[in-house]
Coordinates of C-alpha atoms and ligand atoms in Angstrom, one line a residue:
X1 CA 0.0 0.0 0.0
X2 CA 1.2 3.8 -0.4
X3 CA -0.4 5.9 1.4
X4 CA 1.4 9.1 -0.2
X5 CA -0.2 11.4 -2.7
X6 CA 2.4 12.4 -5.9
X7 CA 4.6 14.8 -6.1
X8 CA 1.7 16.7 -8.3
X9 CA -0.6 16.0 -6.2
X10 CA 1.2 17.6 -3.4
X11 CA 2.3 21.0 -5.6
X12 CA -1.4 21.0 -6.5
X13 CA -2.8 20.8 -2.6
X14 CA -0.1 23.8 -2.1
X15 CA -1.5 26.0 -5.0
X16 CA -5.2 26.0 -4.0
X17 CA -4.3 25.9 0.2
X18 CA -2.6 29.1 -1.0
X19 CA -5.4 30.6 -3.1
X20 CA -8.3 29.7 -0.5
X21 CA -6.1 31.9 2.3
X22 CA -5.2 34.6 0.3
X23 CA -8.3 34.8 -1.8
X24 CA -11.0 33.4 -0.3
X25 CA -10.2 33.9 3.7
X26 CA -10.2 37.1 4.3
X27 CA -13.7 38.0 2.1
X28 CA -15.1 34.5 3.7
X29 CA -17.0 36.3 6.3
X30 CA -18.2 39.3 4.5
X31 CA -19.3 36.8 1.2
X32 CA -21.3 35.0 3.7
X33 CA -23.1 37.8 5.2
X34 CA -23.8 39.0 2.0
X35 CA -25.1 36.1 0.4
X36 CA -23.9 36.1 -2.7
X37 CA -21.4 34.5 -4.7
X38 CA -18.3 35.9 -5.7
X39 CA -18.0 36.0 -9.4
X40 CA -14.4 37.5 -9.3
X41 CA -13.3 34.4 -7.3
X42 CA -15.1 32.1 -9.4
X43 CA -13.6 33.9 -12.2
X44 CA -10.1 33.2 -11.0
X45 CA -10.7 29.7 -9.8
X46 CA -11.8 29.2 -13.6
X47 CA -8.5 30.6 -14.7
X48 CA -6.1 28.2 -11.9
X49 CA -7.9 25.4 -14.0
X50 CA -10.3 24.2 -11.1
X51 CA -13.5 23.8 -13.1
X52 CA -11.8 21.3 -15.6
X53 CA -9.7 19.6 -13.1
X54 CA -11.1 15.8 -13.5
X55 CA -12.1 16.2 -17.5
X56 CA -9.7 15.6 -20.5
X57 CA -7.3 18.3 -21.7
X58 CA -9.2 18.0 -25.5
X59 CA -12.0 19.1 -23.8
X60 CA -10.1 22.4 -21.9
X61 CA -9.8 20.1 -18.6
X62 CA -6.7 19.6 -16.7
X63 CA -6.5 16.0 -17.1
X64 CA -6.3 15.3 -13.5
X65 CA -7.4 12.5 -11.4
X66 CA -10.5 12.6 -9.4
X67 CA -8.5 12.3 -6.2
X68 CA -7.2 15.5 -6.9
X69 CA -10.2 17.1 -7.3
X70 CA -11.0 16.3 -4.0
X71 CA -7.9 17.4 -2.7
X72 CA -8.8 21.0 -4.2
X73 CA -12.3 20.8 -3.1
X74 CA -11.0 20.3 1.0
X75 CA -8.7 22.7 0.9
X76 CA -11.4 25.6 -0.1
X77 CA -13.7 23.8 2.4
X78 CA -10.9 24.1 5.1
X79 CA -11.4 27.8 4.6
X80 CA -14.9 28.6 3.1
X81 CA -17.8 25.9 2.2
X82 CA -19.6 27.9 -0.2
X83 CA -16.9 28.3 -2.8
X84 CA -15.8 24.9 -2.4
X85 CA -19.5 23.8 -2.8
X86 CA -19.8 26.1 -6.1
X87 CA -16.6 24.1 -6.9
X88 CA -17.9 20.8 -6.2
X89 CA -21.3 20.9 -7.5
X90 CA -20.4 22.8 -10.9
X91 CA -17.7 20.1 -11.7
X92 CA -19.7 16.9 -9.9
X93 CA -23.3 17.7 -10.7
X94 CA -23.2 20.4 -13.5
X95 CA -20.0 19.3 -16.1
X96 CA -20.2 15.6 -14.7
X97 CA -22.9 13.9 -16.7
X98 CA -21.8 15.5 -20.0
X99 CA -18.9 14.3 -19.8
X100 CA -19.9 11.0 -19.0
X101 CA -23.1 10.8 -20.6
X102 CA -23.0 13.8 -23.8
X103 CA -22.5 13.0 -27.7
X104 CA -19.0 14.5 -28.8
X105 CA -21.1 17.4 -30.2
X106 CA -22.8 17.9 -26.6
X107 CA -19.6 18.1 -25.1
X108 CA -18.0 20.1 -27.9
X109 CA -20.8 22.8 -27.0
X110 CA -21.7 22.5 -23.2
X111 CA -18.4 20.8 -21.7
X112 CA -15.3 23.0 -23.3
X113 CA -17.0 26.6 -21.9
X114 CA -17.6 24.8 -18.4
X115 CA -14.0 23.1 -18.1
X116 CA -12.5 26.8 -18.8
X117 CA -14.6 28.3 -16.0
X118 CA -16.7 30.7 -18.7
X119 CA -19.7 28.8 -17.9
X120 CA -21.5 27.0 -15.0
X121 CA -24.0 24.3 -15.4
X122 CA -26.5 23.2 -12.6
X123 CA -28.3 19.6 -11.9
X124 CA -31.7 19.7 -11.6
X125 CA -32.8 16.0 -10.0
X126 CA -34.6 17.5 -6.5
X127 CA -38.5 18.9 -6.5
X128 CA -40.4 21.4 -4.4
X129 CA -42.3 17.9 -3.3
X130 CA -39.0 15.7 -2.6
X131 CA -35.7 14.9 -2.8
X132 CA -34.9 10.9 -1.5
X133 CA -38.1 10.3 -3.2
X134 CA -36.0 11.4 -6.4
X135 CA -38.4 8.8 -8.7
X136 CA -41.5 10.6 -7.9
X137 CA -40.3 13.2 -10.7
X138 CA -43.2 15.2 -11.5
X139 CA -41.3 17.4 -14.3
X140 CA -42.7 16.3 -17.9
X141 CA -41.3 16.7 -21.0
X142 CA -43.1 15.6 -24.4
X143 CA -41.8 15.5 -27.9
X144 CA -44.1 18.0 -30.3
X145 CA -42.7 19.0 -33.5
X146 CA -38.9 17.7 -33.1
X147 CA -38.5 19.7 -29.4
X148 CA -39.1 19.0 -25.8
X149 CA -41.6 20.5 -23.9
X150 CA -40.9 21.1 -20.7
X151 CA -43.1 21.6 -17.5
X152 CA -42.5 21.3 -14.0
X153 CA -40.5 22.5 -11.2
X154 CA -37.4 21.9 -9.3
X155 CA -36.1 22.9 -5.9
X156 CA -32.8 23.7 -4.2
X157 CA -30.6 23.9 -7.1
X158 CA -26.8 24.7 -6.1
X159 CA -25.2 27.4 -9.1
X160 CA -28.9 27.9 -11.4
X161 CA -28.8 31.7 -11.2
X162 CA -25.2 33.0 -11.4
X163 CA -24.7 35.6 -13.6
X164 CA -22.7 32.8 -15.8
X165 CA -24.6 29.8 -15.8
X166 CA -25.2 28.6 -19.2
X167 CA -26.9 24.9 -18.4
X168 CA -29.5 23.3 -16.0
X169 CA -29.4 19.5 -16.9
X170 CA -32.9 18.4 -15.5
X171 CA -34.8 15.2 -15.4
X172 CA -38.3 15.0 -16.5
X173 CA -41.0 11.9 -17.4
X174 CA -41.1 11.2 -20.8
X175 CA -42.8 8.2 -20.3
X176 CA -44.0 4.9 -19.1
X177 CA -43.0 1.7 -19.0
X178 CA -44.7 -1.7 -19.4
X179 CA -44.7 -2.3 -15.9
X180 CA -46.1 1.1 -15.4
X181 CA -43.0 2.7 -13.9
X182 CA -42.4 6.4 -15.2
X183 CA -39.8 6.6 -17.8
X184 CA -37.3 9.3 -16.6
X185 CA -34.9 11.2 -18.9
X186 CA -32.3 13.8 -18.8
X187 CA -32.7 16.8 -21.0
X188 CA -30.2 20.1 -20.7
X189 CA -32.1 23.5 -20.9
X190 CA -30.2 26.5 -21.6
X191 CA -31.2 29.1 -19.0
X192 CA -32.1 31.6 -21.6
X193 CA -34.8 29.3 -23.1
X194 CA -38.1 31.4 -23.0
X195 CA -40.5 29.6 -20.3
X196 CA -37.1 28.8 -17.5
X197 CA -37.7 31.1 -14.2
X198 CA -34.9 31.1 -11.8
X199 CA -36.7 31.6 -8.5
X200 CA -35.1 34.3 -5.9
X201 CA -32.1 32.8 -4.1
X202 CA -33.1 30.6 -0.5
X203 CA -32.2 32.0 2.7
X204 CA -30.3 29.6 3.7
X205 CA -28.7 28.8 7.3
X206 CA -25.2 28.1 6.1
X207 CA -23.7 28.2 2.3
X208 CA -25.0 31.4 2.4
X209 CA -22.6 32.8 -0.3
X210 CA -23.4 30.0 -2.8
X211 CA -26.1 30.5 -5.1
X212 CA -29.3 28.3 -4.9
X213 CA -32.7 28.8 -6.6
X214 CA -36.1 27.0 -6.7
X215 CA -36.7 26.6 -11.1
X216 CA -40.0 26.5 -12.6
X217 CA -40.4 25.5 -16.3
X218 CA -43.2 26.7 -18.1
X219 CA -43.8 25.5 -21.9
X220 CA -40.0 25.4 -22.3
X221 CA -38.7 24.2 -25.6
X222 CA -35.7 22.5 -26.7
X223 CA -34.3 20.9 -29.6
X224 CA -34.8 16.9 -29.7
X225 CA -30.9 16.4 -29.3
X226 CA -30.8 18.5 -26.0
X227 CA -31.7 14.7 -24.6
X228 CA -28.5 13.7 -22.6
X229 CA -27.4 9.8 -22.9
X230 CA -30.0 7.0 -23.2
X231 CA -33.6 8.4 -22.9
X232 CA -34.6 5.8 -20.9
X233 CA -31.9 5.7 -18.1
X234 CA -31.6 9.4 -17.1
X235 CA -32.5 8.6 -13.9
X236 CA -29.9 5.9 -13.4
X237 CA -27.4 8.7 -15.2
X238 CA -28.2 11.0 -13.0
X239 CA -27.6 8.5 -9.5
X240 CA -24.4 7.6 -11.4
X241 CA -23.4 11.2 -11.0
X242 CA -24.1 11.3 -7.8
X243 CA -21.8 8.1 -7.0
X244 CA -18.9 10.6 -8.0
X245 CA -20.7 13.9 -6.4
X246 CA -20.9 11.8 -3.0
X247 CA -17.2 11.3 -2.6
X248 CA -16.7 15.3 -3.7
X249 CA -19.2 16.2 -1.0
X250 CA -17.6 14.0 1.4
X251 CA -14.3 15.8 0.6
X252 CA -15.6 18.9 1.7
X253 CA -16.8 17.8 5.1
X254 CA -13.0 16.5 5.2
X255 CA -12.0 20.2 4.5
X256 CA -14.5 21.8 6.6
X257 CA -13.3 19.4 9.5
X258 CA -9.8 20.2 9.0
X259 CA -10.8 23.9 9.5
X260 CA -12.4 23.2 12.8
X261 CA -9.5 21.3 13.6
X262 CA -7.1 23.8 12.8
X263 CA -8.8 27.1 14.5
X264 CA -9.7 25.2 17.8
X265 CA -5.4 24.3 18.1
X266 CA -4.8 27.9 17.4
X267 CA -7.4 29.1 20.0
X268 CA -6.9 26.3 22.6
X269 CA -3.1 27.6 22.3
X270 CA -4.0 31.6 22.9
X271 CA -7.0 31.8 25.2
X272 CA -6.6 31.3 29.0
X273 CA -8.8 30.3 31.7
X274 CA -7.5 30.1 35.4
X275 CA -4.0 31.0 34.5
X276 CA -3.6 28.5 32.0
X277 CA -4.4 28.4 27.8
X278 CA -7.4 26.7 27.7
X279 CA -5.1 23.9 25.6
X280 CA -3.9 22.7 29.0
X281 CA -7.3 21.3 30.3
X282 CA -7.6 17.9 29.0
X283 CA -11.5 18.2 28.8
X284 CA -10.5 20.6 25.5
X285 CA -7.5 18.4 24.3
X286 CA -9.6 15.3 24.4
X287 CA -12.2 17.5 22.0
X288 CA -9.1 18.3 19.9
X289 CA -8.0 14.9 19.6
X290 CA -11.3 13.4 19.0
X291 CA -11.8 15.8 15.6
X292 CA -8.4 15.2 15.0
X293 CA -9.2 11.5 14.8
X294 CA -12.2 12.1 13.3
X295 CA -10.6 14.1 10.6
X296 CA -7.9 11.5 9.6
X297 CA -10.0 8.4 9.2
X298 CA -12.4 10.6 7.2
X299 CA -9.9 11.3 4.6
X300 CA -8.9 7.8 4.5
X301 CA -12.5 6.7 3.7
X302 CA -13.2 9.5 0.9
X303 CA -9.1 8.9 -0.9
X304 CA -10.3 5.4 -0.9
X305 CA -13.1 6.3 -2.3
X306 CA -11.7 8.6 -5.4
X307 CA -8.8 5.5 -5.6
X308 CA -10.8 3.0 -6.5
X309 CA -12.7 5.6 -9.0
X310 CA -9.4 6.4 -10.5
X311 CA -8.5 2.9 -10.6
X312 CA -11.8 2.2 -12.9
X313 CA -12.9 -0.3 -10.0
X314 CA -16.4 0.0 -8.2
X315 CA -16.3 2.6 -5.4
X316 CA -20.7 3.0 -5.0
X317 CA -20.8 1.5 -1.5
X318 CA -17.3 3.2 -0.7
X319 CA -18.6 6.5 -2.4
X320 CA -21.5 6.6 0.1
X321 CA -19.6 5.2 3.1
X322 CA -17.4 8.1 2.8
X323 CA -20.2 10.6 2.2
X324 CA -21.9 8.9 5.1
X325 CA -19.1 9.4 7.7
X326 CA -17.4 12.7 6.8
X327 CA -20.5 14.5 6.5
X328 CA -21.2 13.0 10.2
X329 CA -18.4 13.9 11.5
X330 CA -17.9 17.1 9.9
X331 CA -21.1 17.9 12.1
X332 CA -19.5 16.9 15.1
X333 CA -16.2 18.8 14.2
X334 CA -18.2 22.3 13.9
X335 CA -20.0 21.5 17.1
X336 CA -17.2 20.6 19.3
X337 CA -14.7 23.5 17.9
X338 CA -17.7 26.3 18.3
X339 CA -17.4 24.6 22.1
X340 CA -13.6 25.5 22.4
X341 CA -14.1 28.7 21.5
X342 CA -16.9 29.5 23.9
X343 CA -18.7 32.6 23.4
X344 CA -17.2 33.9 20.9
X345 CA -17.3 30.6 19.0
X346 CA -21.0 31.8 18.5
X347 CA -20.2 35.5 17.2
X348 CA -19.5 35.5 13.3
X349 CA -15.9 37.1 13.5
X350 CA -14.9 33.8 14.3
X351 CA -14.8 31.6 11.4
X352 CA -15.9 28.1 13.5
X353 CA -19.5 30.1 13.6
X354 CA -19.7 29.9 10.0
X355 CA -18.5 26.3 10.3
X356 CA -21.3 25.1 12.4
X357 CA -23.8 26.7 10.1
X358 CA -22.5 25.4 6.7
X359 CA -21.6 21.8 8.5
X360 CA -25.4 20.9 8.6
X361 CA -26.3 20.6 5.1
X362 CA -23.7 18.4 4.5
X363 CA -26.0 15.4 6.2
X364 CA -28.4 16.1 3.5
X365 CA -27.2 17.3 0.1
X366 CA -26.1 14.8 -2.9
X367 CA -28.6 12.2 -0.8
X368 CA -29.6 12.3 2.5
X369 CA -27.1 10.5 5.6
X370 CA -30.4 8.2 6.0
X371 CA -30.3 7.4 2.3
X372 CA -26.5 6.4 2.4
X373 CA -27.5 3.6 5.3
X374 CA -29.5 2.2 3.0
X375 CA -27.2 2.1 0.1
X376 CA -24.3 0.6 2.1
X377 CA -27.6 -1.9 3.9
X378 CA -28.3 -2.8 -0.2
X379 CA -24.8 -3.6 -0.9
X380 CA -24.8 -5.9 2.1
X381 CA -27.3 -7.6 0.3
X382 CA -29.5 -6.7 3.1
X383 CA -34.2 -7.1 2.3
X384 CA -35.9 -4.6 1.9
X385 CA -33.3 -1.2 0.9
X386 CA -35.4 0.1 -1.9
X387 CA -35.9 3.2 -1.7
X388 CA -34.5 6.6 -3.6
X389 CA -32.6 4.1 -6.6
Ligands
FAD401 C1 -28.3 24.1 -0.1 C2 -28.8 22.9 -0.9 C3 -28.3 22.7 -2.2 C4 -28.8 21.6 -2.9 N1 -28.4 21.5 -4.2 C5 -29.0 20.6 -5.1 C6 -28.7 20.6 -6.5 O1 -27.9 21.3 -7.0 N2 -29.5 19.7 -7.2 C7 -30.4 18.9 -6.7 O2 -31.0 18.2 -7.5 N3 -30.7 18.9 -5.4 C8 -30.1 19.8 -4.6 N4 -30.4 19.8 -3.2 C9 -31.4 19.0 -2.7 C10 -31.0 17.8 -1.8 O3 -30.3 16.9 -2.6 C11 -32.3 17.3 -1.1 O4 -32.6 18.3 -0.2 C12 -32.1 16.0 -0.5 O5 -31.9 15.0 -1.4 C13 -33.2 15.6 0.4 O6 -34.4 15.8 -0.2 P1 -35.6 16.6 0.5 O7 -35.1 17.9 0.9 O8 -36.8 16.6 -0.4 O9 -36.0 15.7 1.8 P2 -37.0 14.5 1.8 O10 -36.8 13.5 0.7 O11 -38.4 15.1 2.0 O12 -36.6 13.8 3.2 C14 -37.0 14.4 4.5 C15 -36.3 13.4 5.5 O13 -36.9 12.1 5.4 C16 -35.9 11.2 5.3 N5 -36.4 10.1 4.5 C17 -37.0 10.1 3.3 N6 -37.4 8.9 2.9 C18 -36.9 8.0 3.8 C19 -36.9 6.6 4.0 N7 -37.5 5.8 3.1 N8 -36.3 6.1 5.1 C20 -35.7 6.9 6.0 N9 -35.7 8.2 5.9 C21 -36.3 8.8 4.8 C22 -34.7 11.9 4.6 O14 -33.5 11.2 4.9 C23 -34.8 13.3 5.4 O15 -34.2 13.2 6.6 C24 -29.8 20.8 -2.4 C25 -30.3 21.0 -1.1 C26 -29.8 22.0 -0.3 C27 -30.4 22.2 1.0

């Protein structure tokens, strides 16, 4: 076994570490009060190459393993959650199932401006009347005259409004099958197709700076060939993409662990309590220990993870076992770090406050913590585990 990353995977963890601290950290707190993404910063993440990391270099990608996409998404999770969920859900969800799933001409057109970082794309699976449930799609789209006609609604959707978003991919119910099950395929929309309504943006309690938008689509048309892959597995393309999203959105609760871990040793070191910096009592060092634990065994799990995807071997259960427990304990991390920092844990100067609000929806984005149980249950070949697939 090695356990060390590459040389260039190394240089590459040094670039971004360095970007996200003097970029991103000191506008973290004033994006987040604002609640709005950055387009600056995105524009400069497009031009270090993040947005093409994982995709080919003939498409404008870097070429770079999927392990080193995660890398780059922790280390802007160590210091601020909503770029390094823009990151993470414009290259897993949005550019992801073009790649995989796209004609050459599809990617020619959608993939090459995404990869550069001209262009985001967003995924539209999620409705206003659920998300696990991700089957009971009650978007429609019907072929009339050569185009798809699309009505319907979807909620939550992470990157739909920036000022640069080219793309929603969304799936809709084209049909039914002989056993009466819907028929459920993926179709891309541009966003300035007449009939697409981006919702005002969510208040949200955390990820406040990322941009997330309820869609409605009323009579929107698009050409026949704006259907992505086969028509009659867009839902299983779309879980596919998740497989890979899951380990990504594990990788940022790695990152946003690794923050906690980081500003509760700095504060345990400086702030004192009876005469002593705080660091001294073990009742905080055993806290610091436990995320540091915590923190380590997580990154195992989610390198395995994008390993085994790099390696072209299956990685479903691992993806969601690694989603499962980093997400979990990247809860516990923000809880236990706002602790050693006391009062002013819970003031926003303090970065661990923004911590503990952008932790949470990492339990529940790209499939619910309940929903990975039963997908590592399923692999265990265990009765009964079929829901959300
Ligand atoms: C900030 C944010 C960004 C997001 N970005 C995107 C995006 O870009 N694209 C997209 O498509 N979606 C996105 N989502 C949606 C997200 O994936 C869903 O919220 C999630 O899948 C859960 O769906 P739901 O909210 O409808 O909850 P529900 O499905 O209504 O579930 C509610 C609760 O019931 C539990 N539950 C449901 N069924 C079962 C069962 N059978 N057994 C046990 N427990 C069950 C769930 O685990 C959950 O705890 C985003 C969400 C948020 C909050």
């Amino acid at each position: 076994m090695d356990f060390d990353l590459t040389e260039e995977q190394q240089e590459f963890r040094k670039l971004v570490r360095q970007f996200a601290e003097e970029v991103i950290a000191p506008r973290a707190e004033e994006m987040d009060a604002a609640g709005e993404l950055p387009m600056d910063i995105v524009k400069q993440m497009g031009e270090l190459g993040l947005f093409g990391l994982p995709f080919p270099e003939e498409y404008g990608g870097q070429g770079a393993d999927f392990l080193t996409m995660c890398i780059a998404i922790e280390e802007i999770a160590r210091i601020d959650s909503s770029i390094a969920i823009t990151l993470e859900a414009a290259v897993g969800l949005g550019a992801t199932p073009i790649h995989l799933f796209g004609t050459e001409e599809q990617k020619r057109k959608w993939l090459v401006p995404l990869c550069t970082g001209e262009a985001l794309a967003a995924f539209g699976l999620t409705e206003p009347g659920g998300g696990t449930d991700a089957e009971a799609t009650r978007t429609t789209a019907r072929l009339e005259d050569g185009q798809w006609v699309i009505n319907g609604s979807k909620a939550f959707i992470t990157n739909s409004g920036t000022p640069i978003t080219s793309i929603v991919t969304v799936t809709a119910v084209t049909g039914q099958r002989d056993d009466g099950r819907k028929i459920i395929s993926a179709i891309v929309v541009p966003t300035d197709t007449p009939g697409f309504e981006v919702a005002k943006s969510y208040r949200k309690v955390g990820w406040r700076a990322s941009d997330t938008h309820e869609l409605a689509f009323n009579d929107v048309r698009v050409p026949e060939d704006h259907l992505l892959g086969d028509p009659e597995r867009g839902f299983a393309q779309f879980m596919a993409t998740l497989d890979d999203g899951r380990i990504a959105i594990a990788a940022l609760g790695v990152g946003l662990a690794q923050g906690c871990l980081d500003e509760s040793v700095k504060y345990a070191k400086e702030r004192e309590a009876f005469g002593r910096p705080i660091g001294a009592y073990q009742g905080i060092q055993f806290k610091i220990a436990d995320i540091k634990v915590a923190v380590e065994t997580a990154r195992l799990a989610v390198y395995k993870a994008a390993w085994l995807k790099d390696q072209g071997r299956p990685y479903k259960a691992e993806s969601s076992l690694a989603k499962l427990y980093a997400t979990t304990i990247a809860v516990d991390a923000a809880r236990e770090a706002l602790q050693v920092h006391g009062g002013y844990g819970y003031i926003e100067e303090f970065p661990v406050a923004r911590y503990y609000r952008d932790a949470k929806v990492l339990e529940i984005g790209e499939g619910t913590n309940e929903l990975q149980r039963v997908l590592i249950a399923r692999d265990l070949g265990l009765p009964g585990t079929s829901f959300g697939e």
